[in-house]
Short mmCIF file of C-alpha atoms and ligand atoms in Angstrom, two decimals:
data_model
loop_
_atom_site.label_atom_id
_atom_site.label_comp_id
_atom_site.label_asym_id
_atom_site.label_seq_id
_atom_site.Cartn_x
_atom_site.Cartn_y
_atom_site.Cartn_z
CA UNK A 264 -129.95 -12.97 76.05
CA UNK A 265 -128.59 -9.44 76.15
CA UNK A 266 -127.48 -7.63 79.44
CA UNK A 267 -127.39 -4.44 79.95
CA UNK A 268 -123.68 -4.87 80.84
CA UNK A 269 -123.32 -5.90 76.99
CA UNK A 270 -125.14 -3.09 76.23
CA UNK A 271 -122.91 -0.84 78.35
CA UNK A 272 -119.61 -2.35 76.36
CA UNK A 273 -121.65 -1.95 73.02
CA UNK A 274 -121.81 1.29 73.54
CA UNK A 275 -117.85 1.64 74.88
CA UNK A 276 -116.85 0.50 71.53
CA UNK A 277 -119.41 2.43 69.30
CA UNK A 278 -117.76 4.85 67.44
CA UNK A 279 -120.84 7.48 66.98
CA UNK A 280 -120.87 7.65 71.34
CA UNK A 281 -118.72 10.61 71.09
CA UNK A 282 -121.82 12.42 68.99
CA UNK A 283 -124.60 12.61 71.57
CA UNK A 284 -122.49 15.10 73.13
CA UNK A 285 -123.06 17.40 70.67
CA UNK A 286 -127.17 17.45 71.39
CA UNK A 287 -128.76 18.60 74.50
CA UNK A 288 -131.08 15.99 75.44
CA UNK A 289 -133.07 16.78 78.90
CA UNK A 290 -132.20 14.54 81.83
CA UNK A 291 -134.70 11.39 82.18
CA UNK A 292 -135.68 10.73 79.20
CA UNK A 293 -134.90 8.27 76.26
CA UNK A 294 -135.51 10.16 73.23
CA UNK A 295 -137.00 7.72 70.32
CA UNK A 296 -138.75 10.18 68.18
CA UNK A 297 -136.14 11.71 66.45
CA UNK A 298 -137.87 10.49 63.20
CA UNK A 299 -140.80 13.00 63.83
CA UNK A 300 -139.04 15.97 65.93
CA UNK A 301 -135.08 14.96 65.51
CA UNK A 302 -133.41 16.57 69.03
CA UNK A 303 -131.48 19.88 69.07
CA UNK A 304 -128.02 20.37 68.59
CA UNK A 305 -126.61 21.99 71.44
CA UNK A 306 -125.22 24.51 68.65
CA UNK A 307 -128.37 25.62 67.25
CA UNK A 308 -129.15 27.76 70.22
CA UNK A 309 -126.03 29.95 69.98
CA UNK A 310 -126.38 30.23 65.75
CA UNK A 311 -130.11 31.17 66.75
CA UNK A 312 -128.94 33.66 68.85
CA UNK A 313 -126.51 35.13 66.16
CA UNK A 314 -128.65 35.14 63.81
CA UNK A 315 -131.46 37.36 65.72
CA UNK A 316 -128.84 39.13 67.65
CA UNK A 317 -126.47 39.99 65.22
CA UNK A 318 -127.46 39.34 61.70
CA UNK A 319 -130.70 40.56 62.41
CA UNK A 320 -130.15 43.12 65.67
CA UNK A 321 -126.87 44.45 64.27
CA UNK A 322 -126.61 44.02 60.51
CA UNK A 323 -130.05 44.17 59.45
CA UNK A 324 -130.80 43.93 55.71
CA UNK A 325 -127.19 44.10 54.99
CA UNK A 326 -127.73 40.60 56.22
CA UNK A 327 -128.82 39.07 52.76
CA UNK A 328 -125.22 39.83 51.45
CA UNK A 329 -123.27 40.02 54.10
CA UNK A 330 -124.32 36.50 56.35
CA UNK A 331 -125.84 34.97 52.81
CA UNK A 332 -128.96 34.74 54.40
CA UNK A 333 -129.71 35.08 50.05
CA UNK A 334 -127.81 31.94 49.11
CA UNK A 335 -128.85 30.24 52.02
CA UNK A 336 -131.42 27.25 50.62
CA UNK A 337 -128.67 26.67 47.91
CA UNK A 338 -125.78 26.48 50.32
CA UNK A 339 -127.30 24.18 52.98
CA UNK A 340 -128.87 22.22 49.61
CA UNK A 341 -124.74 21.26 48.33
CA UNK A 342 -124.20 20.53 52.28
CA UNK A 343 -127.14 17.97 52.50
CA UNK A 344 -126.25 16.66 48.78
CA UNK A 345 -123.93 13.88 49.72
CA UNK A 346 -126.53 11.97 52.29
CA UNK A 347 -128.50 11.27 49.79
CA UNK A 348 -126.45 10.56 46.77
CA UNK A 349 -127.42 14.26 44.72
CA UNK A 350 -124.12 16.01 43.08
CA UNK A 351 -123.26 19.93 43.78
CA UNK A 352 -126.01 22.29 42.76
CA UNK A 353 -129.28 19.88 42.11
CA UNK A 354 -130.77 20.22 45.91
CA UNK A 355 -132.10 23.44 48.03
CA UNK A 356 -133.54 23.87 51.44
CA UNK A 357 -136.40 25.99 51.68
CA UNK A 358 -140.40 25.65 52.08
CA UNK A 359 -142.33 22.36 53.61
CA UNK A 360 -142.21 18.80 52.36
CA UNK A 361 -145.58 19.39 51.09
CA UNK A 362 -145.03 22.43 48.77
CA UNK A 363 -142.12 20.54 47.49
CA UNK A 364 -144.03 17.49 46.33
CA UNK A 365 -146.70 19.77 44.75
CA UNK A 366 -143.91 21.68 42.76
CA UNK A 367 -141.67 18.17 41.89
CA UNK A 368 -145.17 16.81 40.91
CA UNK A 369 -146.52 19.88 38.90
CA UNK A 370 -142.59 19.82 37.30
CA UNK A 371 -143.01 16.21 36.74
CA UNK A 372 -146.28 16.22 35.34
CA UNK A 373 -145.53 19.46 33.02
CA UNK A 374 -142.52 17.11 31.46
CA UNK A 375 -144.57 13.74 30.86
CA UNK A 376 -147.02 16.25 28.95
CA UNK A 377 -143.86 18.21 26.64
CA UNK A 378 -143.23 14.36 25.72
CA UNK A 379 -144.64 13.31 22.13
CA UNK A 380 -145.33 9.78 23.24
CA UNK A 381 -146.65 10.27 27.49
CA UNK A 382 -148.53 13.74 26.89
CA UNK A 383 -151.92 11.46 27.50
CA UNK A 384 -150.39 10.60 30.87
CA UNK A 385 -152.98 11.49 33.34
CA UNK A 386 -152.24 8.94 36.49
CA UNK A 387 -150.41 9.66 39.35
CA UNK A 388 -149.73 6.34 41.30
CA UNK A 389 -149.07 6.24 44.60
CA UNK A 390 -149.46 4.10 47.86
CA UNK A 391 -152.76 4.27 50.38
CA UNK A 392 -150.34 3.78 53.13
CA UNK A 393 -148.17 6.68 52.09
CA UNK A 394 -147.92 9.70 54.52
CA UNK A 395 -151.53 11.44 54.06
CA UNK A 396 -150.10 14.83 52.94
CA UNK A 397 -148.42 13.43 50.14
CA UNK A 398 -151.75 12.11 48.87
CA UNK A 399 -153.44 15.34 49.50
CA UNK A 400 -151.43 16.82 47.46
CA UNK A 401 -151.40 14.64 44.48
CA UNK A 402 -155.34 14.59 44.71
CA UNK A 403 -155.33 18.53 44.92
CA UNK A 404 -153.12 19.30 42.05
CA UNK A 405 -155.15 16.34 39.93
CA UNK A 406 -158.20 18.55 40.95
CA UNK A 407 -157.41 21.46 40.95
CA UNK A 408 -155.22 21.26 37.11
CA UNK A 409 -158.85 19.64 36.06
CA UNK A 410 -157.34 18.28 33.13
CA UNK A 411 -158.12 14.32 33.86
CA UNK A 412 -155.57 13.84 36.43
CA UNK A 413 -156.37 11.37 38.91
CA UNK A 414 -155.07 9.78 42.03
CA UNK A 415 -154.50 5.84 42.01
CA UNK A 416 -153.49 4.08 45.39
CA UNK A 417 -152.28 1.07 45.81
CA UNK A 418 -152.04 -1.46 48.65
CA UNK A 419 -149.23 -3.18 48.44
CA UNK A 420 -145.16 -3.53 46.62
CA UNK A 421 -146.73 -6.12 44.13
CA UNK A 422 -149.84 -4.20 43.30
CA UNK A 423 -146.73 -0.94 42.37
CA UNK A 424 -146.34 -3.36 39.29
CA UNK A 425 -149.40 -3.58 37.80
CA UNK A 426 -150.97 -0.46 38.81
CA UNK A 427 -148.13 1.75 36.87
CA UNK A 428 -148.82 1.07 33.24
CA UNK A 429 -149.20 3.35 30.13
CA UNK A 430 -151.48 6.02 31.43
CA UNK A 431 -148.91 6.52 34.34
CA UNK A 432 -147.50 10.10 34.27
CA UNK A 433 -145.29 9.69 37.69
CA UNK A 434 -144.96 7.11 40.51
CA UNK A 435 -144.67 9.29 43.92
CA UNK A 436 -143.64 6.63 46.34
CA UNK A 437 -142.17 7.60 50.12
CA UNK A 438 -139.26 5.57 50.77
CA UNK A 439 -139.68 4.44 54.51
CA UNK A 440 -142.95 4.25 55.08
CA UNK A 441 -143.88 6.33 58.30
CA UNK A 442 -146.08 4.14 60.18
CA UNK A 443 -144.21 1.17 59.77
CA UNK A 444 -140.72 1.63 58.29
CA UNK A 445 -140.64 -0.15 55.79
CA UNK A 446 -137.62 0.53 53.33
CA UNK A 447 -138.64 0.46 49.34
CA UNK A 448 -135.70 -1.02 46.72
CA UNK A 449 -135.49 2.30 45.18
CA UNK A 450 -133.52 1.37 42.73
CA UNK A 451 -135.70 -1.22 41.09
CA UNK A 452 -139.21 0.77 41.53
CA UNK A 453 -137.30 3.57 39.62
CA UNK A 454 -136.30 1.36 36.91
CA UNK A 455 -140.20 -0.08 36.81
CA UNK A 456 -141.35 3.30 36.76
CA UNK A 457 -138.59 4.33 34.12
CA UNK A 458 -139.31 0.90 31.48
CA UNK A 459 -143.26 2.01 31.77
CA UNK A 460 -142.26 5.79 30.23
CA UNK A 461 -143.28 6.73 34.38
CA UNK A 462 -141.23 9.44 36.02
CA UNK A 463 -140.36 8.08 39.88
CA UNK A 464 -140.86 10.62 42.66
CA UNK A 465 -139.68 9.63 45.67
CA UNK A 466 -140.12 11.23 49.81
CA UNK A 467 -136.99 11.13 51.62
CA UNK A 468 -138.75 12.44 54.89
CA UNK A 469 -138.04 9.26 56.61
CA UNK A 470 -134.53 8.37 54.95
CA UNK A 471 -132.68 11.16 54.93
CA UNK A 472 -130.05 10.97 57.80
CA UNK A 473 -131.49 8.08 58.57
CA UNK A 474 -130.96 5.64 55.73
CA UNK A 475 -128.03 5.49 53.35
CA UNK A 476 -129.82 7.14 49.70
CA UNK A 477 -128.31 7.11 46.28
CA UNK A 478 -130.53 9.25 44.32
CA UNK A 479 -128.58 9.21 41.37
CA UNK A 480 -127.18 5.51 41.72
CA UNK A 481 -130.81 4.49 41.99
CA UNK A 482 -131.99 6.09 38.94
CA UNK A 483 -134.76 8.37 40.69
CA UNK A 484 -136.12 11.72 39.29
CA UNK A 485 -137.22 13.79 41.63
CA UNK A 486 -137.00 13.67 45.14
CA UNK A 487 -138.50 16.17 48.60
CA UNK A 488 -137.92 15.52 52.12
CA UNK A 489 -137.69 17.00 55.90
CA UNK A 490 -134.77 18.47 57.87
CA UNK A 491 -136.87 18.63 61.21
CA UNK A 492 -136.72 14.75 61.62
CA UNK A 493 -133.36 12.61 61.13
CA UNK A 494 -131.45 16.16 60.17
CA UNK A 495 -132.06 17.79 63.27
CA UNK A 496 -132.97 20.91 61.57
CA UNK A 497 -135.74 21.73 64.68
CA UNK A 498 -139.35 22.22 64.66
CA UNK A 499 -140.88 23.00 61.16
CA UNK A 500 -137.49 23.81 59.72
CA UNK A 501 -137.36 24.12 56.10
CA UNK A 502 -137.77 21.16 54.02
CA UNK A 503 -135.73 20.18 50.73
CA UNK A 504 -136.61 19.15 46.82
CA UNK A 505 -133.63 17.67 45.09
CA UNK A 506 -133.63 18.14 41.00
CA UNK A 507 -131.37 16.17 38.73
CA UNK A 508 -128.68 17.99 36.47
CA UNK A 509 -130.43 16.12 33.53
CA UNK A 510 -134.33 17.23 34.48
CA UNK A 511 -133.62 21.05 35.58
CA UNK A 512 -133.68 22.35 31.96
CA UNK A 513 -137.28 21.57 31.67
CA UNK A 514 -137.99 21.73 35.15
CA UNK A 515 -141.00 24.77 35.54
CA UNK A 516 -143.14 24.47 38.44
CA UNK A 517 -146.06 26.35 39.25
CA UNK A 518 -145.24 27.87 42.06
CA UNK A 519 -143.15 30.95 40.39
CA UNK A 520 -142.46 33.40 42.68
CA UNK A 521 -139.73 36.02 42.60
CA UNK A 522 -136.69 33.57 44.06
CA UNK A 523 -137.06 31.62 41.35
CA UNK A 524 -136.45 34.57 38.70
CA UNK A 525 -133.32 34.90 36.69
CA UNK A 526 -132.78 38.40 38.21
CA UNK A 527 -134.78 38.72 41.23
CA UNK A 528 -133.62 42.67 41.62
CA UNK A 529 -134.40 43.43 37.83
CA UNK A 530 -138.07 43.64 39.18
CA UNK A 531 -139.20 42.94 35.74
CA UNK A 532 -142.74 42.66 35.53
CA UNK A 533 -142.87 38.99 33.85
CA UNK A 534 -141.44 35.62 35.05
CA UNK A 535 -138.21 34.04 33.56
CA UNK A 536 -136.68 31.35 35.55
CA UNK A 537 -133.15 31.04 36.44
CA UNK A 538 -131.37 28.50 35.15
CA UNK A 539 -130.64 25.44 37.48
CA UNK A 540 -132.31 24.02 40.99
CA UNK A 541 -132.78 27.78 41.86
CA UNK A 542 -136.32 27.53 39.71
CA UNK A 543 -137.29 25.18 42.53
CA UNK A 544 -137.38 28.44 44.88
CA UNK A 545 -140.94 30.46 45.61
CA UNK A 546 -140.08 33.42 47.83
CA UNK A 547 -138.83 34.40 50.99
CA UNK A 548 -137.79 31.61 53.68
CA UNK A 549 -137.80 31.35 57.39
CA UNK A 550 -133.71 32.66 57.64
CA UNK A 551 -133.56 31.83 61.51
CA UNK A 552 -135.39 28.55 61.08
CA UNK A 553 -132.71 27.77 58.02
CA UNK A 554 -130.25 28.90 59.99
CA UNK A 555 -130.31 25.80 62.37
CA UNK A 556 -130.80 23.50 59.31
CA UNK A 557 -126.84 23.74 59.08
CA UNK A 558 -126.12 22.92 63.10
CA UNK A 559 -128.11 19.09 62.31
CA UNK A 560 -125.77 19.13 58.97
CA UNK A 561 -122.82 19.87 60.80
CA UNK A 562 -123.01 16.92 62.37
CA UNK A 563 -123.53 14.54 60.06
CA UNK A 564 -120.42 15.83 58.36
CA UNK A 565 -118.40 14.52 61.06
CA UNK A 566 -119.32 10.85 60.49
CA UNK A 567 -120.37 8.19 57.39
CA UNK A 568 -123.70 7.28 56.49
CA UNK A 569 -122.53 3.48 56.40
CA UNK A 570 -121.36 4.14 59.95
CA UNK A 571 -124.98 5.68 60.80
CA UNK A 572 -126.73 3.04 58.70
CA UNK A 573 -124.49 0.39 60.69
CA UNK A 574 -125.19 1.72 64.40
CA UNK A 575 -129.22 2.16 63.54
CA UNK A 576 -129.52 -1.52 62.18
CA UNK A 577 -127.26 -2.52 65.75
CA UNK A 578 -130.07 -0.49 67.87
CA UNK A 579 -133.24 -1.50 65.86
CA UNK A 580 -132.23 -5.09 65.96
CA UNK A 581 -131.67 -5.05 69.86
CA UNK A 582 -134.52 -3.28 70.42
CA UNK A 583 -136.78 -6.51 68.86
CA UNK A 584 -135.06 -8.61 70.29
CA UNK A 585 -135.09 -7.34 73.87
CA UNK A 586 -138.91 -6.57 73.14
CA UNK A 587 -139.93 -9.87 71.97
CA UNK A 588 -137.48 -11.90 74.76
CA UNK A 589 -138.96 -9.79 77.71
CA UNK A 590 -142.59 -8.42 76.66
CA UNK A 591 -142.98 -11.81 74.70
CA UNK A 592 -146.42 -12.69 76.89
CA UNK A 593 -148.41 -9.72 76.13
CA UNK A 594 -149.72 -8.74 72.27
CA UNK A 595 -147.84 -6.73 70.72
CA UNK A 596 -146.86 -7.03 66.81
CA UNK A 597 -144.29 -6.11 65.21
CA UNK A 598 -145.07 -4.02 62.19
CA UNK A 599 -141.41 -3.24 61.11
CA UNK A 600 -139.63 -5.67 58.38
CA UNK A 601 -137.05 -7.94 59.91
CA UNK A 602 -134.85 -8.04 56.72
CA UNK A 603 -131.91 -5.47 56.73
CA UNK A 604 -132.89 -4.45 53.50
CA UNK A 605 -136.48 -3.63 53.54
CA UNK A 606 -136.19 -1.40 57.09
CA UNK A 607 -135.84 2.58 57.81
CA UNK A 608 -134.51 3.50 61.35
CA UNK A 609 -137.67 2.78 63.21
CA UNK A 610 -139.06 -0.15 64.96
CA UNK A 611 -143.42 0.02 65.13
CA UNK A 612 -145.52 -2.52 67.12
CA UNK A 613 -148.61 -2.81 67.66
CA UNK A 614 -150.72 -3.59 70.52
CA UNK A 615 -154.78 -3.09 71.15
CA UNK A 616 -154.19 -0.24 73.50
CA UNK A 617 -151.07 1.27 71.56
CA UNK A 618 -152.08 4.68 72.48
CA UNK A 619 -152.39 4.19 76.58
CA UNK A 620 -149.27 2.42 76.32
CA UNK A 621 -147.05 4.75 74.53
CA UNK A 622 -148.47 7.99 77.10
CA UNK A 623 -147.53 5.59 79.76
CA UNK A 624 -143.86 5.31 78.16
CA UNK A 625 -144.21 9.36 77.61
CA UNK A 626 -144.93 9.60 81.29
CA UNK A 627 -142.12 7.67 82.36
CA UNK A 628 -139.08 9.26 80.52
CA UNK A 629 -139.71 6.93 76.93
CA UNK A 630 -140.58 9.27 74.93
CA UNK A 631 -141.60 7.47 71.19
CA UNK A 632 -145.20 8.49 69.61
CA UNK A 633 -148.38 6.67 68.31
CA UNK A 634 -150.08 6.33 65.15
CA UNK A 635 -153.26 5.09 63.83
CA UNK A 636 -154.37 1.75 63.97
CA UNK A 637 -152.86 0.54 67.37
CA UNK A 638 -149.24 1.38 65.99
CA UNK A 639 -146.39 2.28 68.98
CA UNK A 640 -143.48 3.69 66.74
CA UNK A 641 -139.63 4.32 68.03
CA UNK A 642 -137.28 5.63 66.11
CA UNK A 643 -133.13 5.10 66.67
CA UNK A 644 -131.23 8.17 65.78
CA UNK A 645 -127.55 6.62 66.00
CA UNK A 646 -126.30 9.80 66.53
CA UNK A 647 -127.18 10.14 70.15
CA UNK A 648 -129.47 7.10 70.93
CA UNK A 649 -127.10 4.33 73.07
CA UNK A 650 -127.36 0.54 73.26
CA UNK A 651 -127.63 1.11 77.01
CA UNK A 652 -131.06 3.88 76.33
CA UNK A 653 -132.37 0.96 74.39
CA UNK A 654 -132.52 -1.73 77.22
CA UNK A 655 -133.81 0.71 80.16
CA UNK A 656 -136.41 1.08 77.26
CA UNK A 657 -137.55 -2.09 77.17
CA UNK A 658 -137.01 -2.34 80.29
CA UNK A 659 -139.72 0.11 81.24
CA UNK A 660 -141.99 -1.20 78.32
CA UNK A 661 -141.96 -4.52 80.37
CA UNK A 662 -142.70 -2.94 83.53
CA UNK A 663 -145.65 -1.29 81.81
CA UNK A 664 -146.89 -3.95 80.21
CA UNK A 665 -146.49 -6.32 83.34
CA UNK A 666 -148.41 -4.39 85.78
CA UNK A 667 -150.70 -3.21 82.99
CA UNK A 668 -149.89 0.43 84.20
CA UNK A 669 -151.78 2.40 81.67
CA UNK A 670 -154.76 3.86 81.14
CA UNK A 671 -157.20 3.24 78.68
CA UNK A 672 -159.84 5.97 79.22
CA UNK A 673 -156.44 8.93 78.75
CA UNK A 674 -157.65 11.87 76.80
CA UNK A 675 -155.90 12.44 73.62
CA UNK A 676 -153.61 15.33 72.92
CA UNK A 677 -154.15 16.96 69.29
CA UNK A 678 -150.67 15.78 68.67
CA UNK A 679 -150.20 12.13 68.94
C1 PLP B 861 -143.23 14.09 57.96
C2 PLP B 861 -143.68 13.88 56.57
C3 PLP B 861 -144.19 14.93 55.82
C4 PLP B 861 -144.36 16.30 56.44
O1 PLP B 861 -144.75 17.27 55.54
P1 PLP B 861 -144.81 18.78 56.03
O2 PLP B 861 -145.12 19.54 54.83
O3 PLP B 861 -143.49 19.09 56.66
O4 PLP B 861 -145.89 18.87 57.07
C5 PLP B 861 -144.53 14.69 54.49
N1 PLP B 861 -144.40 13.46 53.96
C6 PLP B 861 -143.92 12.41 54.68
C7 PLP B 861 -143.78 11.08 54.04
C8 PLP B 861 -143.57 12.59 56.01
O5 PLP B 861 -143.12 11.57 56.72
#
């Protein structure tokens, strides 16, 4: 079995080590929820500070020109491009994952009904076990455009294939599933979606950073995602919506507010959108919040994807085994695919009292998070997550689990 000493040289030869430097992680703890709150780089505080001190204290409004607080979504949007396989000019950062998908899915809908042979289109298909807001907000705009637009969910990869058929207007599918990270083939859902006249929507919030993406290579139309988790943007940072070259010509979204204009400062009284993925933009964004987007970019610039993909596969895979050689008495499941190919950068298992165990973890230093049913889930940020962090993990999981140190009667935060 694996030492800890192995770990130890692991992590002397792992050419991402020299990257947790650049993060400030707090003393005693092992940080394995990067894939819900990704940890700060140590930079963001000082570009923070510029930003309010200077840019803001000093400059003021000159600021939109003069930092390009204006250009902002767009520039950080080319930056983030090459993780996930989108060319120059089809990606911005700005608003949440959820007012992306409404505006990709409002785009995607408004182009399956400009289309002589889908305009009668009226099913959105997605998956039950998808990340609840993205089903919200498929069933609100199906409501809310009350033109026959419905919601179907489906339960599993093999059900995808049937349920998409010829009333299918888009297939909105999230890539790694959140709960249990599980990685879809994009590619071939995008090609099921694409031979079935379906346009293929896909959530990166799980995959970007974390997984190697190839929008283009994969044949996908749309895509959103989050730069608070694997990006390291910090908490609530802006989001991004990523918009093919080939769909932004009739790309119009509901959500038409004054940064999506052709001439913002014209003030003309009606709408005409720019041309290109600034129609994607509503209004206004968070400038010190973007800001920090770029710090978590910054760093990923400085290493491969294929070197990130390798180093998370290294880490998830020790972290099973070590779980199931030393917790191997008690119950716990593992929810997370063992083939390479079907997993995101997480490892979930369950166990009946998932929740007392994982505030146990919390309370000792292990910091992961918990999700309904019974579902303990840890995500491995290569960048600053060692082999060595994963064994005193376990480690600690084992002690737990031994001594049945936890307590079942815990109150529960609002925030699990
Ligand atoms: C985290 C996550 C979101 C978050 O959406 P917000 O608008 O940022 O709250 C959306 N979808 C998926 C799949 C997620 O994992």
């Amino acid at each position: 079995m694996t030492t800890r000493n192995d770990c130890l040289t692991r992590d002397a030869q792992d050419p991402l080590a020299p990257l947790r430097d650049q993060f400030d992680l707090p003393t005693g703890v092992i940080y394995l929820d990067g894939n819900s709150l990704g940890a700060r780089p140590k930079a963001s505080l000082a570009r923070a500070q510029h930003v309010i001190a200077h840019e803001w204290g000093k400059d003021l409004i000159r600021s939109w020109n003069a930092a390009g607080w204006f250009d902002m979504p767009k520039r950080l949007g080319n930056r983030l491009a090459p993780l996930i396989g989108a060319a120059d000019g089809e990606v911005v950062v700005t608003d949440s994952t959820s007012l992306n998908l409404f505006k990709a899915l409002a785009a995607a809908i408004h182009l399956q009904a400009g289309h002589p042979e889908r305009a009668a289109r009226r099913v959105i298909v997605t998956e039950r076990s998808n990340f609840p807001t993205d089903i919200y907000m498929a069933q609100g705009l199906s409501s809310w455009l009350d033109r026959g637009y419905s919601v179907r969910l489906v339960d599993s990869v093999d059900e995808i294939a049937t349920a998409v058929d010829a009333d299918t207007a888009v297939l909105m599918l999230t890539h790694v599933n959140y709960r249990t990270g599980h990685q879809h083939d994009m590619a071939a859902l995008s090609a099921l979606a694409r031979q079935r006249g379906a346009l293929a929507l896909w959530d990166l919030a799980h995959s970007a950073g974390a997984v190697p993406v190839d929008l283009h290579g994969a044949g996908a139309d749309f895509a959103v995602g989050c730069t608070y988790k694997y990006l390291n943007g910090g908490p609530g940072a802006p989001a991004f919506i990523w918009v093919p070259k080939r769909h932004q010509a009739g790309f119009t979204q509901p959500l038409s507010g004054w940064w999506g204009h052709a001439a913002p400062f014209a003030m003309a009284p009606d709408f005409a959108p720019t041309e290109g993925i600034g129609r994607a933009l509503c209004g206004t964004q968070p400038i010190a919040s973007l800001a920090m987007v770029e710090c978590g970019l910054e760093i990923f610039e400085q290493t491969t994807m294929a070197a990130v993909r390798a180093k998370s596969l290294a880490l998830t895979d020790l972290f099973i085994e070590l779980v199931e050689a030393r917790c191997g008495g008690h119950p716990l499941g593992l929810a997370t695919p063992r083939e390479h190919a079907r997993r995101g950068s997480q490892v979930s298992f369950t166990h009946p009292h998932g929740y007392a165990v994982m505030a146990a973890l919390i309370a000792r230093g292990v910091i992961g998070d918990y999700r309904e049913p019974g579902i303990m889930r840890f995500g491995f940020t290569p960048l600053y997550t060692s082999h060595a962090d994963v064994w005193d993990a376990v480690e600690i999981l084992k002690q737990i689990l031994d001594d049945q140190a936890y307590d079942t009667a815990a109150e529960r935060g609002a925030v699990t």
